[in-house]
Amino acid sequence: MTDLVPLVIAAHGTRDAQGLAQTRAFADEVRAALPGVHVELGFVELAEPDVAGAVHNALAHIPDAVPSDEPELVVLPLMLNTGGHVNSDIPEFIEAGRDGHRVSYGGPLLPDPRVRQVLEERINAALAPADGPAWRADDTSLVLVGRGALTTRANAEHYRLTRYVGEEVGFAGAFPSFIQVVRPSVPEALTMAVDAGATQLLVGPNFLFRGRLRTWLSEQVDAWLETHPGIEVRISDVLGPSPLIAEVFADRYREQVGEPGNGDGAPVYLSGVRLAGRRVLVVGAGHVAERRIPRLLEAGARVHVVAPNAGIRVARLAEQGRVDWQQRGFTESDVDEVWFVLAASNDPEVNARVSAEAERQRVFCVRSDKSSDGTAYTPATEEAGGITVAVVGHRNPRRSVRVRDELLKALQV
Ligand SMILES: C[C@@]1(CC(=O)O)c2cc3[nH]c(cc4nc(cc5[nH]c(cc(n2)[C@H]1CCC(=O)O)[C@@](C)(CC(=O)O)[C@@H]5CCC(=O)O)C(CC(=O)O)=C4CCC(=O)O)c(CCC(=O)O)c3CC(=O)O
Ligand SMILES: NC(=O)C1=CN([C@@H]2O[C@H](COP(=O)(O)OP(=O)(O)OC[C@H]3O[C@@H](n4cnc5c(N)ncnc54)[C@H](O)[C@@H]3O)[C@@H](O)[C@H]2O)C=CC1
């Protein structure tokens, strides 16, 4: 028996035996990265068991006493990007398999610079193969191949990745392309690269494992080459099993279970943030907001409040022109251009959206109703004689306040 929460890896699945073997090898690497954690592998399609079955199998390994606010089981998509599988199929499988248990579901692998590092290793290996002449990156153009999705963000992420890999490896040119769903297709991107003057092309599939997509890619490139004599093309390997990607996966698991050293439960890094003249967003204008806004104003922040209703204090600050109050519900673009965010509405779904958007835009955010989903805490703070005392505990605000007050007393003697 183990007292660690089990993990289900939700992989795509493939008919390709080699791809399936790679997927299983990856699961073994994740097991090595998470000693003591029971790891089940499940598939969205084309292999057994399906994700629901894997979730069901993992239930037998739930530890006896999981605190009621913690997950009993973690499911992570073994997918590079968001899309239909991540957003709908896997959540449906989880519902079908979880039998009332608390499941925490994490995000896809990208964007993580370690995944990009592995991609660049595969590409560099193809530039300098053991059995052929080495190509210089600055004589070569890259056509990076993504899966293609109905999710704009996933496709945009592929453009971003192409730019990164192009610059970091030092290619003469870098062209994004997609094997499915959206354009430019691979042949279109190859032609664009040649029209831009390239004669030597490195096609880099950003796929996790071998399978149908990788086979199509070879077929498409071969067909294109028939009509483009004189052009040389190499295709790099898929990412494949990799200890570094298994590490990323292990970190995603730790985020979900809130292991110390990662996310919730980790000590905070206290800083004196200087907010003078900087825009700060406060979502909600009730008790929590009115307690925190005065200190933001003391620090010189430009406070923007978004809330359908405001308590008397915030309403007065707005009348006096000391805060800007938008009398409406939160919308994601409220996070644009701000340096710091307080999610203090009384609607958990709204606070979740606020902290998700702040996370996406890499802006620190205090989530007042569920601090483990935020990226900053509000310390118990007071100033005395030119010294600011700030105390942060671990989600026990009253204790922090007591300690702060004791410290202030000590300062006064
Ligand atoms: C983690 C943290 C993150 C953050 O929000 O910044 C957090 C989180 C949460 N607080 C909750 C409840 C309350 N917090 C207070 C008061 C204060 N809370 C403050 C800070 C922090 N609170 C952060 C660091 C905490 C630490 O150091 O341990 C203070 C110190 C500073 C400030 O807010 O300015 C301020 C004292 C100010 C002063 O007196 O000077 C009161 C009392 C009251 O409101 O009167 C209650 C009502 C219950 C009670 O009395 O215990 C809940 C449950 C919400 C729910 O049930 O939905 C969560 C959510 C969670 O833990 O996930
Ligand atoms: N971290 C902390 O120190 C504390 C946290 N809390 C938590 O914080 C939450 C807020 O507490 P209070 O300020 O006491 O609530 P409150 O009821 O006084 O105020 C809630 C505010 O949220 C606003 N709001 C509602 N829907 C919104 C939307 N769609 N967009 C923007 N704003 C919206 C309301 O208009 C109102 O201004 C509580 O739900 C509670 O879980 C409560 C006490 C202390």
Short mmCIF file of C-alpha atoms and ligand atoms in Angstrom, two decimals:
data_model
loop_
_atom_site.label_atom_id
_atom_site.label_comp_id
_atom_site.label_asym_id
_atom_site.label_seq_id
_atom_site.Cartn_x
_atom_site.Cartn_y
_atom_site.Cartn_z
CA MET A 1 0.00 0.00 0.00
CA THR A 2 1.03 3.55 -0.56
CA ASP A 3 -0.41 6.78 0.85
CA LEU A 4 0.18 8.67 -2.39
CA VAL A 5 -2.68 9.67 -4.66
CA PRO A 6 -2.70 7.57 -7.88
CA LEU A 7 -2.17 9.08 -11.30
CA VAL A 8 -3.94 8.26 -14.56
CA ILE A 9 -2.14 9.17 -17.76
CA ALA A 10 -4.72 9.91 -20.46
CA ALA A 11 -2.90 9.22 -23.73
CA HIS A 12 -4.21 9.45 -27.27
CA GLY A 13 -3.73 5.87 -28.41
CA THR A 14 -2.57 4.60 -31.79
CA ARG A 15 -2.71 1.48 -33.98
CA ASP A 16 1.03 1.85 -34.53
CA ALA A 17 2.80 -0.80 -32.43
CA GLN A 18 5.93 1.31 -32.13
CA GLY A 19 3.92 4.35 -31.03
CA LEU A 20 2.12 2.26 -28.44
CA ALA A 21 5.44 0.93 -27.14
CA GLN A 22 6.70 4.52 -26.88
CA THR A 23 3.61 5.51 -24.91
CA ARG A 24 4.16 2.63 -22.48
CA ALA A 25 7.84 3.50 -22.15
CA PHE A 26 6.83 7.06 -21.32
CA ALA A 27 4.47 5.81 -18.60
CA ASP A 28 7.43 3.89 -17.13
CA GLU A 29 9.49 7.06 -17.11
CA VAL A 30 6.72 8.84 -15.24
CA ARG A 31 6.68 5.95 -12.73
CA ALA A 32 10.42 6.42 -12.26
CA ALA A 33 9.93 10.17 -11.75
CA LEU A 34 7.17 9.62 -9.17
CA PRO A 35 8.36 6.80 -6.91
CA GLY A 36 5.56 5.30 -4.84
CA VAL A 37 2.78 6.72 -7.01
CA HIS A 38 0.53 4.16 -8.66
CA VAL A 39 0.37 5.12 -12.36
CA GLU A 40 -2.33 3.83 -14.74
CA LEU A 41 -2.26 4.38 -18.47
CA GLY A 42 -5.53 4.89 -20.36
CA PHE A 43 -6.34 5.85 -23.95
CA VAL A 44 -8.78 8.18 -25.66
CA GLU A 45 -9.04 5.88 -28.67
CA LEU A 46 -7.39 3.02 -30.61
CA ALA A 47 -5.97 1.20 -27.60
CA GLU A 48 -7.12 -0.40 -24.35
CA PRO A 49 -8.04 0.35 -21.63
CA ASP A 50 -9.90 3.58 -22.34
CA VAL A 51 -9.45 6.47 -19.92
CA ALA A 52 -12.65 5.60 -18.04
CA GLY A 53 -11.33 2.07 -17.50
CA ALA A 54 -7.97 3.37 -16.29
CA VAL A 55 -9.73 5.75 -13.87
CA HIS A 56 -11.80 2.84 -12.62
CA ASN A 57 -8.68 0.68 -12.14
CA ALA A 58 -6.92 3.48 -10.27
CA LEU A 59 -9.76 3.74 -7.73
CA ALA A 60 -8.44 0.56 -6.08
CA HIS A 61 -5.25 2.46 -5.22
CA ILE A 62 -6.76 5.50 -3.49
CA PRO A 63 -5.16 5.98 -0.06
CA ASP A 64 -7.38 5.44 2.98
CA ALA A 65 -7.49 8.93 4.44
CA VAL A 66 -7.37 11.71 1.87
CA PRO A 67 -8.45 15.06 3.43
CA SER A 68 -11.84 16.07 2.05
CA ASP A 69 -10.47 19.16 0.28
CA GLU A 70 -7.82 17.20 -1.60
CA PRO A 71 -8.16 15.04 -4.73
CA GLU A 72 -8.23 11.26 -4.39
CA LEU A 73 -7.01 10.74 -7.92
CA VAL A 74 -5.12 12.82 -10.48
CA VAL A 75 -5.72 12.57 -14.23
CA LEU A 76 -3.34 14.25 -16.66
CA PRO A 77 -3.70 14.44 -20.44
CA LEU A 78 -0.64 13.16 -22.27
CA MET A 79 -1.19 15.74 -24.98
CA LEU A 80 0.94 18.63 -26.11
CA ASN A 81 -1.84 21.14 -26.48
CA THR A 82 -5.46 21.94 -25.70
CA GLY A 83 -8.21 20.74 -28.03
CA GLY A 84 -11.24 18.52 -28.12
CA HIS A 85 -9.63 15.56 -26.36
CA VAL A 86 -8.34 17.70 -23.51
CA ASN A 87 -11.46 19.84 -23.17
CA SER A 88 -14.26 17.32 -23.70
CA ASP A 89 -13.33 13.68 -24.29
CA ILE A 90 -11.08 13.11 -21.29
CA PRO A 91 -13.41 14.97 -18.86
CA GLU A 92 -16.25 12.74 -20.10
CA PHE A 93 -14.18 9.60 -19.53
CA ILE A 94 -13.35 10.84 -16.02
CA GLU A 95 -17.04 11.33 -15.26
CA ALA A 96 -17.77 7.83 -16.54
CA GLY A 97 -15.06 6.21 -14.44
CA ARG A 98 -14.72 8.12 -11.19
CA ASP A 99 -17.62 6.56 -9.29
CA GLY A 100 -18.15 9.59 -7.05
CA HIS A 101 -14.48 10.04 -6.15
CA ARG A 102 -12.73 13.41 -6.20
CA VAL A 103 -10.59 13.70 -9.31
CA SER A 104 -8.23 16.52 -10.10
CA TYR A 105 -7.58 17.05 -13.81
CA GLY A 106 -4.49 18.91 -14.99
CA GLY A 107 -3.51 20.64 -18.22
CA PRO A 108 -1.57 19.62 -21.33
CA LEU A 109 2.23 19.68 -21.62
CA LEU A 110 2.75 22.85 -23.63
CA PRO A 111 3.85 25.51 -23.09
CA ASP A 112 6.79 24.26 -21.08
CA PRO A 113 10.32 25.15 -22.14
CA ARG A 114 11.50 21.64 -21.29
CA VAL A 115 9.24 20.17 -23.98
CA ARG A 116 10.66 22.67 -26.44
CA GLN A 117 14.15 21.63 -25.38
CA VAL A 118 13.41 18.00 -26.30
CA LEU A 119 11.95 19.11 -29.64
CA GLU A 120 15.13 21.05 -30.35
CA GLU A 121 17.26 18.04 -29.41
CA ARG A 122 15.37 15.91 -31.97
CA ILE A 123 15.80 18.63 -34.60
CA ASN A 124 19.52 19.06 -33.88
CA ALA A 125 19.98 15.29 -34.12
CA ALA A 126 18.45 15.37 -37.61
CA LEU A 127 20.70 18.26 -38.63
CA ALA A 128 23.77 16.24 -37.61
CA PRO A 129 22.91 12.58 -38.22
CA ALA A 130 25.35 9.78 -37.39
CA ASP A 131 25.07 8.41 -40.94
CA GLY A 132 25.16 11.48 -43.15
CA PRO A 133 26.55 14.96 -43.68
CA ALA A 134 25.83 17.59 -41.06
CA TRP A 135 23.63 20.48 -42.15
CA ARG A 136 24.19 23.97 -40.84
CA ALA A 137 21.03 25.45 -39.34
CA ASP A 138 21.69 28.83 -40.94
CA ASP A 139 21.71 27.17 -44.39
CA THR A 140 18.46 25.36 -43.63
CA SER A 141 14.82 26.34 -43.19
CA LEU A 142 12.55 24.73 -40.65
CA VAL A 143 9.00 23.57 -41.32
CA LEU A 144 7.59 22.79 -37.91
CA VAL A 145 4.56 20.51 -38.02
CA GLY A 146 1.77 20.73 -35.46
CA ARG A 147 -1.32 18.61 -35.19
CA GLY A 148 -3.79 21.43 -35.90
CA ALA A 149 -6.85 22.02 -33.77
CA LEU A 150 -10.20 23.78 -33.67
CA THR A 151 -8.85 25.74 -30.71
CA THR A 152 -7.31 29.01 -31.86
CA ARG A 153 -5.06 29.17 -28.84
CA ALA A 154 -3.48 25.80 -29.66
CA ASN A 155 -2.80 26.87 -33.26
CA ALA A 156 -1.42 30.23 -32.14
CA GLU A 157 0.83 28.39 -29.69
CA HIS A 158 2.27 26.45 -32.62
CA TYR A 159 3.19 29.69 -34.40
CA ARG A 160 4.88 30.90 -31.24
CA LEU A 161 6.75 27.63 -30.84
CA THR A 162 7.90 27.78 -34.47
CA ARG A 163 9.37 31.21 -33.90
CA TYR A 164 11.14 30.05 -30.73
CA VAL A 165 12.64 26.94 -32.31
CA GLY A 166 13.60 28.86 -35.45
CA GLU A 167 15.54 31.45 -33.46
CA GLU A 168 16.94 29.16 -30.79
CA VAL A 169 18.31 26.57 -33.23
CA GLY A 170 19.36 29.36 -35.61
CA PHE A 171 17.49 28.39 -38.79
CA ALA A 172 17.58 30.63 -41.86
CA GLY A 173 13.77 30.57 -41.88
CA ALA A 174 11.00 28.96 -39.86
CA PHE A 175 7.55 28.07 -41.18
CA PRO A 176 4.65 26.72 -39.14
CA SER A 177 2.41 24.06 -40.66
CA PHE A 178 -0.34 21.66 -39.60
CA ILE A 179 -0.95 18.03 -40.47
CA GLN A 180 -4.72 18.28 -39.91
CA VAL A 181 -7.70 20.59 -39.43
CA VAL A 182 -6.12 23.97 -40.30
CA ARG A 183 -3.69 25.46 -42.80
CA PRO A 184 -1.00 26.01 -43.91
CA SER A 185 -0.66 22.31 -44.65
CA VAL A 186 2.78 20.71 -44.77
CA PRO A 187 3.06 20.86 -48.60
CA GLU A 188 1.93 24.50 -48.53
CA ALA A 189 4.56 25.40 -45.93
CA LEU A 190 7.27 23.53 -47.84
CA THR A 191 6.38 25.52 -50.94
CA MET A 192 6.41 28.78 -48.97
CA ALA A 193 9.88 27.98 -47.68
CA VAL A 194 11.14 27.21 -51.19
CA ASP A 195 9.52 30.38 -52.56
CA ALA A 196 11.44 32.26 -49.88
CA GLY A 197 14.68 30.83 -51.29
CA ALA A 198 15.29 27.68 -49.23
CA THR A 199 16.81 24.60 -50.88
CA GLN A 200 17.48 22.59 -47.73
CA LEU A 201 14.53 21.90 -45.44
CA LEU A 202 14.22 20.33 -42.02
CA VAL A 203 10.70 19.11 -41.29
CA GLY A 204 10.17 18.87 -37.54
CA PRO A 205 7.10 16.97 -36.35
CA ASN A 206 5.98 18.28 -32.97
CA PHE A 207 4.25 14.99 -32.14
CA LEU A 208 4.71 13.02 -28.96
CA PHE A 209 4.91 9.52 -30.41
CA ARG A 210 5.00 7.62 -33.66
CA GLY A 211 1.65 6.89 -35.26
CA ARG A 212 -0.68 7.77 -38.06
CA LEU A 213 0.23 11.46 -38.09
CA ARG A 214 3.92 10.69 -38.45
CA THR A 215 3.19 8.25 -41.28
CA TRP A 216 1.04 10.80 -43.13
CA LEU A 217 3.79 13.33 -42.74
CA SER A 218 6.32 11.09 -44.54
CA GLU A 219 3.80 10.39 -47.30
CA GLN A 220 3.02 14.08 -47.79
CA VAL A 221 6.68 15.04 -47.87
CA ASP A 222 7.50 12.25 -50.36
CA ALA A 223 4.65 13.32 -52.64
CA TRP A 224 5.74 16.96 -52.49
CA LEU A 225 9.35 16.03 -53.28
CA GLU A 226 8.28 14.37 -56.53
CA THR A 227 7.28 17.76 -57.89
CA HIS A 228 10.23 19.63 -56.34
CA PRO A 229 13.45 18.11 -57.66
CA GLY A 230 16.67 19.59 -56.31
CA ILE A 231 15.24 20.30 -52.87
CA GLU A 232 16.61 18.32 -49.95
CA VAL A 233 14.37 17.45 -47.02
CA ARG A 234 15.07 15.72 -43.72
CA ILE A 235 12.43 14.80 -41.19
CA SER A 236 13.36 14.74 -37.52
CA ASP A 237 12.10 12.18 -35.05
CA VAL A 238 8.99 12.57 -32.90
CA LEU A 239 9.57 13.64 -29.30
CA GLY A 240 9.24 10.06 -28.07
CA PRO A 241 9.74 8.90 -24.51
CA SER A 242 11.99 11.34 -22.70
CA PRO A 243 12.97 11.67 -19.04
CA LEU A 244 12.72 15.44 -19.35
CA ILE A 245 9.10 15.33 -20.54
CA ALA A 246 8.37 12.78 -17.80
CA GLU A 247 9.69 15.41 -15.36
CA VAL A 248 7.24 17.97 -16.74
CA PHE A 249 4.50 15.40 -16.26
CA ALA A 250 5.63 14.68 -12.70
CA ASP A 251 5.52 18.41 -11.94
CA ARG A 252 1.97 18.59 -13.30
CA TYR A 253 1.04 15.79 -10.90
CA ARG A 254 2.68 17.57 -7.96
CA GLU A 255 0.77 20.75 -8.81
CA GLN A 256 -2.48 18.81 -8.57
CA VAL A 257 -1.74 17.19 -5.23
CA GLY A 258 -0.17 20.35 -3.79
CA GLU A 259 3.04 18.69 -2.70
CA PRO A 260 5.32 21.07 -0.77
CA GLY A 261 7.90 22.66 -3.00
CA ASN A 262 5.41 23.02 -5.80
CA GLY A 263 2.44 25.32 -5.71
CA ASP A 264 0.18 25.09 -2.71
CA GLY A 265 1.89 24.31 0.55
CA ALA A 266 5.19 25.73 -0.67
CA PRO A 267 6.55 28.65 1.31
CA VAL A 268 5.76 31.98 -0.28
CA TYR A 269 8.50 34.34 -1.39
CA LEU A 270 7.86 37.60 0.42
CA SER A 271 8.63 40.79 -1.50
CA GLY A 272 7.83 44.43 -1.05
CA VAL A 273 6.07 45.03 -4.33
CA ARG A 274 6.25 48.67 -5.44
CA LEU A 275 2.98 49.53 -7.10
CA ALA A 276 3.14 53.33 -7.42
CA GLY A 277 1.47 54.38 -10.66
CA ARG A 278 0.81 50.80 -11.65
CA ARG A 279 -2.55 49.40 -12.58
CA VAL A 280 -4.05 46.84 -10.18
CA LEU A 281 -7.30 44.98 -10.79
CA VAL A 282 -9.68 44.19 -7.94
CA VAL A 283 -12.61 41.95 -8.89
CA GLY A 284 -15.40 42.34 -6.33
CA ALA A 285 -16.14 45.33 -4.14
CA GLY A 286 -17.41 43.77 -0.93
CA HIS A 287 -15.82 43.19 2.47
CA VAL A 288 -12.59 41.61 1.35
CA ALA A 289 -12.02 44.20 -1.39
CA GLU A 290 -12.71 47.13 0.94
CA ARG A 291 -10.20 45.77 3.46
CA ARG A 292 -7.47 45.44 0.86
CA ILE A 293 -7.99 48.46 -1.41
CA PRO A 294 -6.82 51.14 1.10
CA ARG A 295 -3.39 49.55 1.33
CA LEU A 296 -3.10 49.35 -2.45
CA LEU A 297 -3.92 53.06 -2.59
CA GLU A 298 -1.34 53.82 0.10
CA ALA A 299 1.21 52.10 -2.11
CA GLY A 300 0.17 54.45 -4.93
CA ALA A 301 -1.46 51.83 -7.13
CA ARG A 302 -4.03 52.83 -9.74
CA VAL A 303 -6.87 50.63 -8.58
CA HIS A 304 -9.46 49.41 -11.07
CA VAL A 305 -12.47 47.75 -9.49
CA VAL A 306 -14.87 45.54 -11.44
CA ALA A 307 -18.07 44.49 -9.64
CA PRO A 308 -21.82 44.71 -10.29
CA ASN A 309 -22.36 45.99 -6.73
CA ALA A 310 -20.09 47.81 -4.32
CA GLY A 311 -20.20 48.10 -0.56
CA ILE A 312 -20.42 51.60 0.95
CA ARG A 313 -16.66 52.05 1.35
CA VAL A 314 -15.66 51.12 -2.19
CA ALA A 315 -18.58 53.14 -3.60
CA ARG A 316 -17.32 56.18 -1.67
CA LEU A 317 -13.76 55.72 -2.95
CA ALA A 318 -15.18 55.60 -6.47
CA GLU A 319 -17.21 58.80 -5.91
CA GLN A 320 -14.07 60.51 -4.66
CA GLY A 321 -12.26 59.42 -7.81
CA ARG A 322 -9.69 57.44 -5.83
CA VAL A 323 -10.53 54.17 -7.58
CA ASP A 324 -12.00 53.49 -10.98
CA TRP A 325 -15.11 51.32 -10.53
CA GLN A 326 -16.65 49.56 -13.51
CA GLN A 327 -20.14 48.56 -12.42
CA ARG A 328 -20.44 45.24 -14.24
CA GLY A 329 -19.32 41.61 -14.12
CA PHE A 330 -15.75 40.53 -14.74
CA THR A 331 -14.52 39.88 -18.25
CA GLU A 332 -11.16 38.33 -19.17
CA SER A 333 -9.80 41.47 -20.84
CA ASP A 334 -9.93 43.23 -17.46
CA VAL A 335 -6.65 41.47 -16.74
CA ASP A 336 -4.90 43.09 -19.74
CA GLU A 337 -2.20 45.59 -18.78
CA VAL A 338 -2.40 45.09 -15.02
CA TRP A 339 0.48 44.27 -12.68
CA PHE A 340 -1.43 42.56 -9.90
CA VAL A 341 -4.88 41.08 -9.42
CA LEU A 342 -7.14 40.47 -6.44
CA ALA A 343 -9.95 38.01 -7.13
CA ALA A 344 -12.43 38.90 -4.39
CA SER A 345 -15.87 38.30 -5.80
CA ASN A 346 -18.27 36.07 -3.89
CA ASP A 347 -18.71 33.81 -6.92
CA PRO A 348 -16.14 30.96 -7.00
CA GLU A 349 -16.61 30.51 -10.74
CA VAL A 350 -15.82 34.15 -11.37
CA ASN A 351 -12.76 33.97 -9.09
CA ALA A 352 -11.63 30.85 -10.94
CA ARG A 353 -11.87 32.69 -14.27
CA VAL A 354 -9.97 35.65 -12.87
CA SER A 355 -7.12 33.52 -11.57
CA ALA A 356 -7.00 31.43 -14.78
CA GLU A 357 -6.68 34.53 -16.93
CA ALA A 358 -4.07 36.01 -14.59
CA GLU A 359 -2.14 32.74 -14.77
CA ARG A 360 -2.33 32.83 -18.55
CA GLN A 361 -1.06 36.39 -18.66
CA ARG A 362 1.54 35.65 -15.97
CA VAL A 363 0.20 38.27 -13.58
CA PHE A 364 0.27 37.46 -9.88
CA CYS A 365 -3.20 36.97 -8.45
CA VAL A 366 -4.59 36.56 -4.95
CA ARG A 367 -7.60 34.30 -4.96
CA SER A 368 -9.56 35.20 -1.84
CA ASP A 369 -11.90 32.24 -1.69
CA LYS A 370 -9.43 29.49 -2.59
CA SER A 371 -5.87 30.59 -2.03
CA SER A 372 -4.40 27.35 -3.39
CA ASP A 373 -5.57 28.37 -6.87
CA GLY A 374 -3.97 31.80 -6.71
CA THR A 375 -0.33 32.82 -7.10
CA ALA A 376 -0.02 35.31 -4.21
CA TYR A 377 -1.21 35.74 -0.63
CA THR A 378 -2.13 38.92 1.19
CA PRO A 379 -0.04 39.11 4.35
CA ALA A 380 -1.37 40.48 7.61
CA THR A 381 0.25 43.88 7.31
CA GLU A 382 0.74 46.96 9.48
CA GLU A 383 3.16 49.79 9.56
CA ALA A 384 4.87 51.20 12.63
CA GLY A 385 7.63 53.76 12.82
CA GLY A 386 8.74 53.41 9.24
CA ILE A 387 8.80 49.63 9.42
CA THR A 388 6.23 47.49 7.66
CA VAL A 389 5.42 44.22 9.34
CA ALA A 390 3.93 41.57 7.11
CA VAL A 391 3.11 38.06 8.28
CA VAL A 392 2.03 35.16 6.12
CA GLY A 393 1.17 31.80 7.54
CA HIS A 394 -0.31 28.86 5.81
CA ARG A 395 -3.97 29.75 5.34
CA ASN A 396 -4.56 30.64 8.93
CA PRO A 397 -5.18 34.38 8.72
CA ARG A 398 -6.21 34.86 12.34
CA ARG A 399 -2.96 33.38 13.58
CA SER A 400 -1.03 35.63 11.18
CA VAL A 401 -2.89 38.63 12.57
CA ARG A 402 -2.03 37.64 16.15
CA VAL A 403 1.65 37.22 15.33
CA ARG A 404 1.67 40.54 13.47
CA ASP A 405 0.17 42.32 16.47
CA GLU A 406 2.73 40.77 18.81
CA LEU A 407 5.52 41.94 16.54
CA LEU A 408 4.08 45.45 16.45
CA LYS A 409 3.99 45.51 20.25
CA ALA A 410 7.61 44.45 20.36
CA LEU A 411 8.51 47.26 17.94
CA GLN A 412 6.86 49.84 20.16
CA VAL A 413 8.96 49.11 23.26
C1 LIG B 1 -4.09 32.61 2.17
C2 LIG B 1 -4.76 33.99 2.16
C3 LIG B 1 -4.82 34.40 0.70
C4 LIG B 1 -5.46 35.77 0.49
O1 LIG B 1 -6.68 35.81 0.38
O2 LIG B 1 -4.68 36.74 0.44
C5 LIG B 1 -6.14 33.99 2.78
C6 LIG B 1 -7.10 33.07 2.43
C7 LIG B 1 -8.37 32.90 3.05
N1 LIG B 1 -8.87 33.62 4.09
C8 LIG B 1 -10.11 33.18 4.41
C9 LIG B 1 -10.94 33.69 5.42
C10 LIG B 1 -10.69 34.85 6.20
N2 LIG B 1 -9.60 35.67 6.11
C11 LIG B 1 -9.73 36.71 7.00
C12 LIG B 1 -8.81 37.77 7.14
C13 LIG B 1 -7.61 37.98 6.55
N3 LIG B 1 -7.08 37.15 5.59
C14 LIG B 1 -5.84 37.55 5.25
C15 LIG B 1 -4.98 36.89 4.39
C16 LIG B 1 -5.14 35.71 3.73
N4 LIG B 1 -6.29 35.02 3.64
C17 LIG B 1 -4.01 35.08 2.96
C18 LIG B 1 -2.83 34.62 3.81
C19 LIG B 1 -3.28 33.96 5.12
C20 LIG B 1 -2.26 33.57 6.13
O3 LIG B 1 -1.31 34.29 6.44
O4 LIG B 1 -2.41 32.47 6.63
C21 LIG B 1 -5.45 38.78 6.02
C22 LIG B 1 -4.29 38.37 6.96
C23 LIG B 1 -4.95 39.95 5.17
C24 LIG B 1 -6.03 40.68 4.36
O5 LIG B 1 -6.94 40.09 3.85
O6 LIG B 1 -5.87 41.90 4.25
C25 LIG B 1 -6.74 39.16 6.76
C26 LIG B 1 -6.58 39.67 8.16
C27 LIG B 1 -6.59 41.18 8.08
C28 LIG B 1 -6.59 41.90 9.37
O7 LIG B 1 -7.38 41.58 10.26
O8 LIG B 1 -5.80 42.84 9.44
C29 LIG B 1 -10.96 36.54 7.68
C30 LIG B 1 -11.45 37.48 8.76
C31 LIG B 1 -12.31 38.60 8.17
O9 LIG B 1 -12.63 38.60 7.00
O10 LIG B 1 -12.66 39.45 8.99
C32 LIG B 1 -11.59 35.39 7.17
C33 LIG B 1 -12.93 34.78 7.58
C34 LIG B 1 -12.72 33.50 8.35
C35 LIG B 1 -11.84 33.64 9.57
O11 LIG B 1 -12.07 34.50 10.41
O12 LIG B 1 -10.90 32.78 9.70
C36 LIG B 1 -10.44 32.11 3.53
C37 LIG B 1 -11.73 31.33 3.55
C38 LIG B 1 -12.72 32.01 2.59
C39 LIG B 1 -14.01 31.26 2.49
O13 LIG B 1 -14.44 30.66 3.48
O14 LIG B 1 -14.59 31.29 1.39
C40 LIG B 1 -9.35 31.97 2.67
C41 LIG B 1 -9.24 31.03 1.48
C42 LIG B 1 -8.22 29.94 1.60
O15 LIG B 1 -7.51 29.80 2.59
O16 LIG B 1 -8.14 29.20 0.60
N1 LIG B 2 -9.25 35.79 1.85
C1 LIG B 2 -9.91 36.37 2.80
O1 LIG B 2 -9.33 37.05 3.63
C2 LIG B 2 -11.39 36.19 2.87
C3 LIG B 2 -12.03 35.60 1.83
N2 LIG B 2 -13.39 35.46 1.82
C4 LIG B 2 -13.90 34.91 0.55
O2 LIG B 2 -13.93 36.00 -0.39
C5 LIG B 2 -15.18 36.08 -1.03
C6 LIG B 2 -15.67 37.52 -1.08
O3 LIG B 2 -16.03 37.87 0.23
P1 LIG B 2 -16.71 39.25 0.57
O4 LIG B 2 -15.89 40.38 0.08
O5 LIG B 2 -17.04 39.18 2.01
O6 LIG B 2 -18.05 39.15 -0.31
P2 LIG B 2 -19.17 40.27 -0.53
O7 LIG B 2 -20.44 39.56 -0.71
O8 LIG B 2 -19.06 41.34 0.49
O9 LIG B 2 -18.76 40.91 -1.95
C7 LIG B 2 -18.75 40.18 -3.13
C8 LIG B 2 -18.46 41.12 -4.28
O10 LIG B 2 -18.31 40.34 -5.46
C9 LIG B 2 -18.95 41.03 -6.51
N3 LIG B 2 -19.26 40.16 -7.65
C10 LIG B 2 -20.23 39.21 -7.76
N4 LIG B 2 -20.23 38.70 -9.02
C11 LIG B 2 -19.25 39.33 -9.69
C12 LIG B 2 -18.79 39.25 -11.04
N5 LIG B 2 -19.34 38.41 -11.94
N6 LIG B 2 -17.77 40.05 -11.42
C13 LIG B 2 -17.20 40.91 -10.52
N7 LIG B 2 -17.62 41.02 -9.25
C14 LIG B 2 -18.63 40.24 -8.84
C15 LIG B 2 -20.18 41.62 -5.87
O11 LIG B 2 -20.74 42.66 -6.68
C16 LIG B 2 -19.57 42.13 -4.57
O12 LIG B 2 -19.00 43.42 -4.76
C17 LIG B 2 -16.11 35.19 -0.25
O13 LIG B 2 -16.86 34.45 -1.17
C18 LIG B 2 -15.24 34.32 0.60
O14 LIG B 2 -15.14 33.04 -0.02
C19 LIG B 2 -14.15 35.90 2.85
C20 LIG B 2 -13.57 36.48 3.93
C21 LIG B 2 -12.15 36.69 4.02
#
